[in-house]
XYZ file of C-alpha atoms in Angstrom:
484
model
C 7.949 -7.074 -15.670
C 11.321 -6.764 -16.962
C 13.973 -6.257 -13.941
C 16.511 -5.291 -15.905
C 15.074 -2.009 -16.667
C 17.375 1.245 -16.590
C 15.237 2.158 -13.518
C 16.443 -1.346 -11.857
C 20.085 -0.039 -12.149
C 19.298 3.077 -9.854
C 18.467 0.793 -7.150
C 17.873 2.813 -3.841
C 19.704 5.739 -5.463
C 18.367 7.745 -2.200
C 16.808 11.168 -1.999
C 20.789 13.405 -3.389
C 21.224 10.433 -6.128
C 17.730 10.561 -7.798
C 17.806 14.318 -7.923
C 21.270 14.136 -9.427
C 19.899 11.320 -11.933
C 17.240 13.297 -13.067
C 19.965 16.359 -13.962
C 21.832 13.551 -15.417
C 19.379 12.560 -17.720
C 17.998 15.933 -18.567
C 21.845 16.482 -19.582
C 22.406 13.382 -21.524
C 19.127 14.256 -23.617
C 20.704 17.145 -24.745
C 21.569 17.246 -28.284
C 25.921 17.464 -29.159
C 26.622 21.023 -29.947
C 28.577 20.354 -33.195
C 26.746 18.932 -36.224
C 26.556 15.288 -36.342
C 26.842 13.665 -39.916
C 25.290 10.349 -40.786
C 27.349 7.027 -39.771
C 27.063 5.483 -43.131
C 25.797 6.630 -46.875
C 23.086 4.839 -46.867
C 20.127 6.748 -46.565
C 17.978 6.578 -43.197
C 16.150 3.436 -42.938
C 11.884 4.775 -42.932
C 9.958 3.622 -45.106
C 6.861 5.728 -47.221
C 5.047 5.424 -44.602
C 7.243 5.986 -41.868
C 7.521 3.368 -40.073
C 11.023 2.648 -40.152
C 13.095 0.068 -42.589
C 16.681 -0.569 -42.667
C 19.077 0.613 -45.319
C 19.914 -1.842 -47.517
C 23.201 -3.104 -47.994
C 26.152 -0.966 -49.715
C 26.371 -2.346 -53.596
C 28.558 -5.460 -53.673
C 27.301 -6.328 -49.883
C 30.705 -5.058 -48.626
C 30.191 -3.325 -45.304
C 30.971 0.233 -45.515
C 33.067 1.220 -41.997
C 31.853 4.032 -39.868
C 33.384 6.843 -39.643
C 34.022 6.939 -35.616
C 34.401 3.487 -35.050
C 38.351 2.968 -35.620
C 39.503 2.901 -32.137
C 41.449 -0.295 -32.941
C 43.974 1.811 -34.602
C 44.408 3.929 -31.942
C 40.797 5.850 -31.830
C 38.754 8.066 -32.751
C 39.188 11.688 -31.953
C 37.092 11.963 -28.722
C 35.175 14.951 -29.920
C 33.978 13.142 -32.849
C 32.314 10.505 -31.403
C 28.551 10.443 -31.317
C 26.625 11.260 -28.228
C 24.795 8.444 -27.049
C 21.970 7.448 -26.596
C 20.493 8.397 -29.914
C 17.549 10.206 -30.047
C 14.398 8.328 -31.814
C 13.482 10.428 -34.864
C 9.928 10.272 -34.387
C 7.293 8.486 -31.972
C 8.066 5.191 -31.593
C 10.720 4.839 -34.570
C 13.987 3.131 -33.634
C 16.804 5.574 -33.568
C 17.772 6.109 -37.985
C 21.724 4.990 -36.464
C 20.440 2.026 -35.362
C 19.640 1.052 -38.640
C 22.740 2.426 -40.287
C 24.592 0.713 -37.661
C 22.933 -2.871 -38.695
C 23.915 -2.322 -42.418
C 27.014 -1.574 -41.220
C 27.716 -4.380 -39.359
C 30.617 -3.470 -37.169
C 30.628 -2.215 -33.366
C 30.803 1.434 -33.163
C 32.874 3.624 -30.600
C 29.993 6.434 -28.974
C 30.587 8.383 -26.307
C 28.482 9.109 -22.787
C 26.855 12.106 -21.352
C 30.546 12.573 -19.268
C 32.050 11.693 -22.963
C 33.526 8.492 -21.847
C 33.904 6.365 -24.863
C 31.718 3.312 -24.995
C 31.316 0.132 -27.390
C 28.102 -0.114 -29.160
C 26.726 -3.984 -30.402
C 23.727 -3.721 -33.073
C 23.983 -7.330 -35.005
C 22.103 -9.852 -33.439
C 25.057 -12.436 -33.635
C 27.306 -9.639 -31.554
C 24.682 -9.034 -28.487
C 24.145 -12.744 -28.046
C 27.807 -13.444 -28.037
C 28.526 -10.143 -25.751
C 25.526 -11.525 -23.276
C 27.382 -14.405 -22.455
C 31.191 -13.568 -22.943
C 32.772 -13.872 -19.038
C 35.600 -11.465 -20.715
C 32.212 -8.618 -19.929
C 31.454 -7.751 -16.395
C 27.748 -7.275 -15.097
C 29.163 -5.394 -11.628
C 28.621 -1.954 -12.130
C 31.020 -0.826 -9.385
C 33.930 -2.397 -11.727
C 35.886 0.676 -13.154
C 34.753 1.831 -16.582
C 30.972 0.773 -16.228
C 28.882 2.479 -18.925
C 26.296 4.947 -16.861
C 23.857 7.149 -18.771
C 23.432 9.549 -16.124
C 25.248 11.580 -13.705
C 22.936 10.621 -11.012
C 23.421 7.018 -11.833
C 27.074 7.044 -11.830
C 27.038 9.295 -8.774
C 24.737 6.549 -6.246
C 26.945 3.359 -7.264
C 28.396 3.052 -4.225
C 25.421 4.021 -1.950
C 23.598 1.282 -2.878
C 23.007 -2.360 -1.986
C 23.314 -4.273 -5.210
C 21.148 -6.946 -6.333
C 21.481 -10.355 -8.533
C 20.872 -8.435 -11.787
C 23.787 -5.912 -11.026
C 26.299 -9.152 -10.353
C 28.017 -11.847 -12.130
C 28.414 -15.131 -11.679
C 28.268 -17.115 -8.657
C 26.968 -14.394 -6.520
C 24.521 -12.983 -9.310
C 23.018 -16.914 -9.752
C 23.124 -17.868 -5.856
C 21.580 -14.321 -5.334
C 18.766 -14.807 -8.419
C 17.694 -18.457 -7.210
C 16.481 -17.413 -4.168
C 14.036 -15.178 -6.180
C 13.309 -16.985 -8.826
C 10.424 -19.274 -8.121
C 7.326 -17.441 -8.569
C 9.005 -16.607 -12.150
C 9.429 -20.363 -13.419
C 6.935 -21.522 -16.225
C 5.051 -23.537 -13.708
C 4.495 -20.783 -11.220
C 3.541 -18.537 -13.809
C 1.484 -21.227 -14.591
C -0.710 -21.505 -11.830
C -0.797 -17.570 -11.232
C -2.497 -16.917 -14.636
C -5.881 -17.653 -13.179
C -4.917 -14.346 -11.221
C -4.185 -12.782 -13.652
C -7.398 -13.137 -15.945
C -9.121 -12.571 -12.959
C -7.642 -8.790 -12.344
C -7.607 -8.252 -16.149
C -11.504 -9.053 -16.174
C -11.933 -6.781 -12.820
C -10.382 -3.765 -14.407
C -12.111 -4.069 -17.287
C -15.607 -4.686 -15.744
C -14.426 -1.509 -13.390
C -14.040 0.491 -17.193
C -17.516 -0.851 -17.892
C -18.905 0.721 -14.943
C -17.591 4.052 -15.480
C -19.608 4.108 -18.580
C -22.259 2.836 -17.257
C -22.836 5.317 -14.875
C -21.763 8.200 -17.090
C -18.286 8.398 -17.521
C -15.578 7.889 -20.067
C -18.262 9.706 -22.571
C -14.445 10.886 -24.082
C -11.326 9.196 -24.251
C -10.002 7.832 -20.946
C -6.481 6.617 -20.042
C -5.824 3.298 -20.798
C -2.556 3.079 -19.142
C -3.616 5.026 -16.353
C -6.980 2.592 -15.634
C -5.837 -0.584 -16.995
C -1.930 -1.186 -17.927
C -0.537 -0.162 -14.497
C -3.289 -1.199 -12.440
C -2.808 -4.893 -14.015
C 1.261 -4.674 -13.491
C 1.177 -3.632 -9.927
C -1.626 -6.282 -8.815
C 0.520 -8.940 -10.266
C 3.873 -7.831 -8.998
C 2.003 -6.840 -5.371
C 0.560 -10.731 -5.050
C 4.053 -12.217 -5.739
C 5.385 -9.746 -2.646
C 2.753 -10.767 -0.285
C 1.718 -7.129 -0.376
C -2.164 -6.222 0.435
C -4.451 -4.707 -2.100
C -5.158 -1.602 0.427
C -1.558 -1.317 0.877
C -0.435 -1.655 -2.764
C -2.697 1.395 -3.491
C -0.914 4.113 -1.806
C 2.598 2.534 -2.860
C 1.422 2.194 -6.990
C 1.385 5.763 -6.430
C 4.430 6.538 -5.076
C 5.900 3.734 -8.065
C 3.932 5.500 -10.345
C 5.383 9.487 -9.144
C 8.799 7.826 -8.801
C 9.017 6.592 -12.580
C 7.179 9.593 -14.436
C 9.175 11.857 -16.365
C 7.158 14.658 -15.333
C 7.800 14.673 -11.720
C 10.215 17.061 -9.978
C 13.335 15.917 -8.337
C 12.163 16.430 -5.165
C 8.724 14.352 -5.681
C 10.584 11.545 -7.161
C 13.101 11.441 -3.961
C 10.620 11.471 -2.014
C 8.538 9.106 -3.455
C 11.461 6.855 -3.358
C 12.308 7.244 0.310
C 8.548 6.065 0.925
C 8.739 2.788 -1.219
C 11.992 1.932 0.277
C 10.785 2.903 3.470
C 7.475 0.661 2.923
C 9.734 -2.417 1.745
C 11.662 -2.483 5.062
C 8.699 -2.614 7.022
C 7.027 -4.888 4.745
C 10.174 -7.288 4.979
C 10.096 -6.848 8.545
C 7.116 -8.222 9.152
C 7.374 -11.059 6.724
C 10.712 -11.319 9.219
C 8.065 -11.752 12.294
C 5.239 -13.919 10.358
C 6.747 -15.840 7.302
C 4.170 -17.918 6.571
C 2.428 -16.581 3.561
C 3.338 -17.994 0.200
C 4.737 -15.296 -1.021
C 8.200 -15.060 -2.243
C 9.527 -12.567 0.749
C 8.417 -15.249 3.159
C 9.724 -17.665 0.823
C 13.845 -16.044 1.821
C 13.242 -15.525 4.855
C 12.450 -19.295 5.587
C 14.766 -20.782 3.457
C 17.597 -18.305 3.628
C 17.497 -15.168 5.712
C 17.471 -17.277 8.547
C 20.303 -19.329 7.736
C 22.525 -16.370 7.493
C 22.300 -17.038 3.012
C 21.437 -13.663 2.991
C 21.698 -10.209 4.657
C 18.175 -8.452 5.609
C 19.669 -5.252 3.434
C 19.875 -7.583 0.697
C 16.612 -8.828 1.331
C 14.921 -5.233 1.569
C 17.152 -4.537 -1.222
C 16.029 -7.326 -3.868
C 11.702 -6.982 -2.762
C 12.654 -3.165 -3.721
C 13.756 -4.151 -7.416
C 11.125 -6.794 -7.909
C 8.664 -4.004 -7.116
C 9.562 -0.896 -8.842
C 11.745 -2.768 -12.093
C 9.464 -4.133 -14.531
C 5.940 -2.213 -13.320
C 6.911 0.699 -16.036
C 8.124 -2.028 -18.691
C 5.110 -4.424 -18.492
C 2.419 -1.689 -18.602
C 4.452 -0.088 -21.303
C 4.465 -3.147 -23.547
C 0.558 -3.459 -22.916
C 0.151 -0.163 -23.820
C 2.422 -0.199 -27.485
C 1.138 -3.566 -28.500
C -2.912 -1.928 -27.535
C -1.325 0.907 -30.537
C -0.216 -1.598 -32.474
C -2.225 -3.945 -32.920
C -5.673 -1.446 -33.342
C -3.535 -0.047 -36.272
C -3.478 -3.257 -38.215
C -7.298 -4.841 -38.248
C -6.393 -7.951 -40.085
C -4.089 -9.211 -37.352
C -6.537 -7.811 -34.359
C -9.167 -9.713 -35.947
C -6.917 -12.727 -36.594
C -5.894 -12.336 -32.756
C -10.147 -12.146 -31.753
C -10.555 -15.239 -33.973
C -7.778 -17.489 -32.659
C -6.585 -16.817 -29.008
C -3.684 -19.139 -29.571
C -2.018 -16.174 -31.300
C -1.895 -14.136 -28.180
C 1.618 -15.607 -27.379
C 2.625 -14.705 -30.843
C 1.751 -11.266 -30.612
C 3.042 -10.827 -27.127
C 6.034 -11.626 -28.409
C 6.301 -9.485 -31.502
C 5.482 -6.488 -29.817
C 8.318 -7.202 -27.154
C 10.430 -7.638 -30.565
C 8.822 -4.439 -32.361
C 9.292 -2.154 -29.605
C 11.949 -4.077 -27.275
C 10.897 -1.252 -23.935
C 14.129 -1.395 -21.982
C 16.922 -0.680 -24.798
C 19.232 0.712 -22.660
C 19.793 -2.097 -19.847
C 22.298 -4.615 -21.642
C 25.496 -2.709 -20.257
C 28.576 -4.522 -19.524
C 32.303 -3.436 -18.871
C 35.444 -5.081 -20.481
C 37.781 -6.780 -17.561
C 40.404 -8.157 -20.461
C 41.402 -7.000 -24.214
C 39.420 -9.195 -26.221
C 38.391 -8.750 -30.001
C 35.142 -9.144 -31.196
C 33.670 -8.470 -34.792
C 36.891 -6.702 -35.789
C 36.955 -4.415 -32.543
C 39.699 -4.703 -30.345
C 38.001 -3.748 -26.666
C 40.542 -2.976 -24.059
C 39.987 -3.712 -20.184
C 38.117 -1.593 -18.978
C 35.924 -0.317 -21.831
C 32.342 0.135 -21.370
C 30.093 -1.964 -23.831
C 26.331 -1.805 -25.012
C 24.675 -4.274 -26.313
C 21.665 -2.510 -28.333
C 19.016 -5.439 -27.993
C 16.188 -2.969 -29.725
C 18.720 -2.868 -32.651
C 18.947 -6.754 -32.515
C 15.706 -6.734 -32.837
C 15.303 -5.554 -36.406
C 18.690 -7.498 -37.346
C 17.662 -8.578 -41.342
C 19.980 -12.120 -40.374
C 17.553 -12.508 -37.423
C 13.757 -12.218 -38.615
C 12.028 -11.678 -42.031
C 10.825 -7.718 -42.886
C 11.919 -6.762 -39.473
C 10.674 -3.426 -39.663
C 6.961 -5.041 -39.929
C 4.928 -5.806 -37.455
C 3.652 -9.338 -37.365
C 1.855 -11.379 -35.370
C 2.018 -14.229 -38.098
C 5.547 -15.416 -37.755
C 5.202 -19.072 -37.300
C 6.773 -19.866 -34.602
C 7.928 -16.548 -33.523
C 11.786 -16.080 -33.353
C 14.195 -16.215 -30.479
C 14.320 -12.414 -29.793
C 16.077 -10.396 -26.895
C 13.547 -7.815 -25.651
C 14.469 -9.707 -22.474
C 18.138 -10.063 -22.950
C 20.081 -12.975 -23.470
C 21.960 -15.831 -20.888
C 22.573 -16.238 -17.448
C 21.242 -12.362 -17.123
C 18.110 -12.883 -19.245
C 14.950 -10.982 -17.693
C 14.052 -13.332 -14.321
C 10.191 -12.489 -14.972
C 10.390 -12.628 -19.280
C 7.829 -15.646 -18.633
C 5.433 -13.420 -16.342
C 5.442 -10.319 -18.330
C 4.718 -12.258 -21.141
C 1.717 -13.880 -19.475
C 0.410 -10.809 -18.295
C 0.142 -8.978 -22.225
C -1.691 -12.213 -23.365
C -4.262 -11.571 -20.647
C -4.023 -7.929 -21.478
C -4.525 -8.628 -25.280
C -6.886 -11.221 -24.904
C -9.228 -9.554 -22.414
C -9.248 -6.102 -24.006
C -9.459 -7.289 -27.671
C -12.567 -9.658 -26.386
C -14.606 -7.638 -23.627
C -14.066 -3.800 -25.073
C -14.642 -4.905 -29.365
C -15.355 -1.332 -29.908
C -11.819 -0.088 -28.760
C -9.852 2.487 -30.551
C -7.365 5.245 -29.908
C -9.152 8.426 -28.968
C -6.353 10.489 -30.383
C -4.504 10.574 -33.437
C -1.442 8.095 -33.425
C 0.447 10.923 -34.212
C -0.950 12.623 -31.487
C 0.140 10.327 -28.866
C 1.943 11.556 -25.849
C 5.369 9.740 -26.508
C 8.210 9.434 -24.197
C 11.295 11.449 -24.296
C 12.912 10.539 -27.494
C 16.462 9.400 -26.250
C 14.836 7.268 -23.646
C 13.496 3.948 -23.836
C 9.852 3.704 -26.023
C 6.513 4.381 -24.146
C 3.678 6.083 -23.420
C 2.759 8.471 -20.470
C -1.215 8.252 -21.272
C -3.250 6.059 -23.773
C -5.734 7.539 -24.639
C -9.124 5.440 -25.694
C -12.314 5.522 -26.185
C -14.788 2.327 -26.980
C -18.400 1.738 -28.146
């Protein structure tokens, strides 16, 4: 589970927020009137088959500038900066500017759905030093925060924030009072758990069939992916199994693209509503060993933190990386059933499953958007001058396919030996809290699918495949599958 999805940063947006978020997205995905002509000359980076390459460098290897991306000189005329976020140009290909933006090699000056400029970071070397430059501020309240939505921008100051919304010392006293059921050894000792709820699902799939059903494709995300991500997320929070049901739905109608404002609000109010009760009663009885109890012993009651923080911080750890983690399941299930060899390769040797959790976190890098900071000094970096008070992006998906990072980056490979540092997860004193839990979770995923169900396969087309908006973050609303 990934906390610092986009859907983290709306924390308890409240019922007038999320309906405004929702227009503010709708708005953002709308396409700039005026024509919008390629960043670079190089032509866009998809290979024969499609599935995206980078351009290669201009002749000579001398980087060829941008043509919106002079604001050190004074700027760019506002109306011709490009609208941001980019829209993918197909399925689950990368945005083409992402590409041109790599060969290009400099930050680039976009603009925002309100048309507030904003920086953008592609090259691997210019995220990683963003991530951890104190010159960037995490707090989203600071003036000149990049928001993608109206909505988003709108509910800042209604809402409690949380570690992954702070900086440093109040975003790392904040995050260690959360963070051990995410260490290695915790994770550890929970994967027993998880193999355990992986195998239940699937036997539950088995059933079905058994007794009839799934004669046609059936919904992989829908029976497997989320089920998996909310049982894992819903022991950590000490949350019952009878309980959890009712609330995976109201997750599940808060986070879908296809629900109306007024659904979504209200599914909200009811998960929020569910996590003060739920932290209230950890408040009368904390004895379990889960990690609300966990605060309350150690910290609520010594004043370390507020009970709206508390309610607060059990609210992201539920809804943040349930979308994320079943997403990843889901692309790396597409993946990895298009390329035999390495499924086969992955059936034969189970001490690949790391590897190939990993790549598709690389390949497909599900929360894109999330690595937003905002410039609280002038500072230069890569040739761009950023003034205080700038908003900055660091494109981590882009990273991701950085030629000076990994070999063929455009290919997906389970093979690379050891697999390198990517930042799917981020990068620093932010990086994901839970990057070692999700991870866990799609090597149970992988390895219990890929074992118990050999006859797997997509029951659609790949092409056919219902994919996510195309200027939001890469996923799935259905997987469909069927299996033999």
């Amino acid at each position: 589970m990934a906390l610092s999805l986009r859907a983290s940063s709306a924390l308890l947006l409240g019922a007038r927020g999320h309906a405004l978020a929702r227009r503010g997205t709708a708005a953002a995905a709308r396409p700039a009137a005026a024509p919008q002509r390629p960043l670079i000359t190089t032509r866009a980076y998809r290979d024969e088959k499609g599935r995206g390459e980078e351009p290669k460098s201009p002749p000579g290897g001398k980087k060829e500038p941008l043509p919106a991306s002079l604001p050190h000189e004074g700027g760019a005329p506002q109306d011709s900066l490009l609208a941001f976020p980019f829209a993918r140009p197909a399925a689950a290909e990368p945005p083409v500017e992402f590409g041109q933006l790599l060969a290009s090699g400099c930050p680039l000056r976009a603009k925002l759905f309100d048309g507030t400029p904003v920086w953008l970071l592609a090259k691997m070397k210019d995220v990683k030093a963003a991530l951890v430059d104190p010159r960037l501020s995490k707090v989203r309240t600071h003036p000149g925060f990049p928001e993608l939505s109206a909505g988003a921008k709108a509910a800042i100051s209604d809402r409690e924030p949380t570690f992954v919304d702070l900086n440093p010392p109040e975003h790392t006293r904040l995050r260690a009072m959360f963070a051990a059921p995410f260490e290695r050894a915790a994770v550890d000792a929970l994967r027993p758990f998880i193999r355990e709820t992986v195998e239940g699902l699937i036997a539950g799939i088995e059933r079905k069939r058994a007794y009839g059903g799934h004669k046609g494709p059936f919904d992989l995300h829908e029976e497997f992916s989320l089920p998996l991500a909310f049982a894992v997320i819903h022991r950590i929070l000490g949350i019952h199994p009878e309980e959890g049901r009712h609330l995976s739905k109201n997750v599940a109608v808060r986070a879908s693209g296809s629900s109306t404002a007024r659904d979504a609000a209200a599914a909200q109010e009811e998960i929020v509503e569910f996590m003060s009760r739920h932290a209230a009663a950890k408040e009368a009885d904390p004895s379990g060993d889960d990690v609300i109890s966990s605060v309350v012993r150690n910290h609520l009651t010594k004043g370390d933190i507020t009970r709206d923080q508390l309610v607060a911080h059990a609210f992201l750890l539920l809804v943040a990386g349930n979308a994320t983690v079943a997403s990843m399941i889901d692309l790396g299930v597409v993946e990895l059933l298009g390329r035999p060899d390495q499924l086969q390769a992955l059936r034969d040797d189970p001490s690949l499953l790391r590897a190939a959790a990993e790549e598709a976190c690389r390949f497909h890098t599900a929360s894109a958007y999330a690595l937003r900071r905002v410039a609280v000094e002038d500072f230069e970096l890569s040739g761009a001058h950023i003034k205080a008070g700038e908003g900055v992006i660091a494109l981590n998906q882009a990273a991701n396919r950085d030629r000076e990072a990994f070999e063929d980056p455009s290919v997906f490979n389970i093979f690379r030996n050891p697999p390198p540092p990517n930042v799917a997860y981020g990068y620093g004193t932010h990086e994901c809290i839970a990057r070692e839990l999700s991870l866990a979770e799609l090597e149970a995923a992988y390895g219990g699918l890929f074992s118990r169900l050999p006859g797997l396969r997509l029951g659609v087309e790949r092409s056919e495949l219902p994919w996510s908006d195309p200027r939001r973050d890469v996923g799935l609303a259905a997987l469909p599958v069927v299996w033999w």
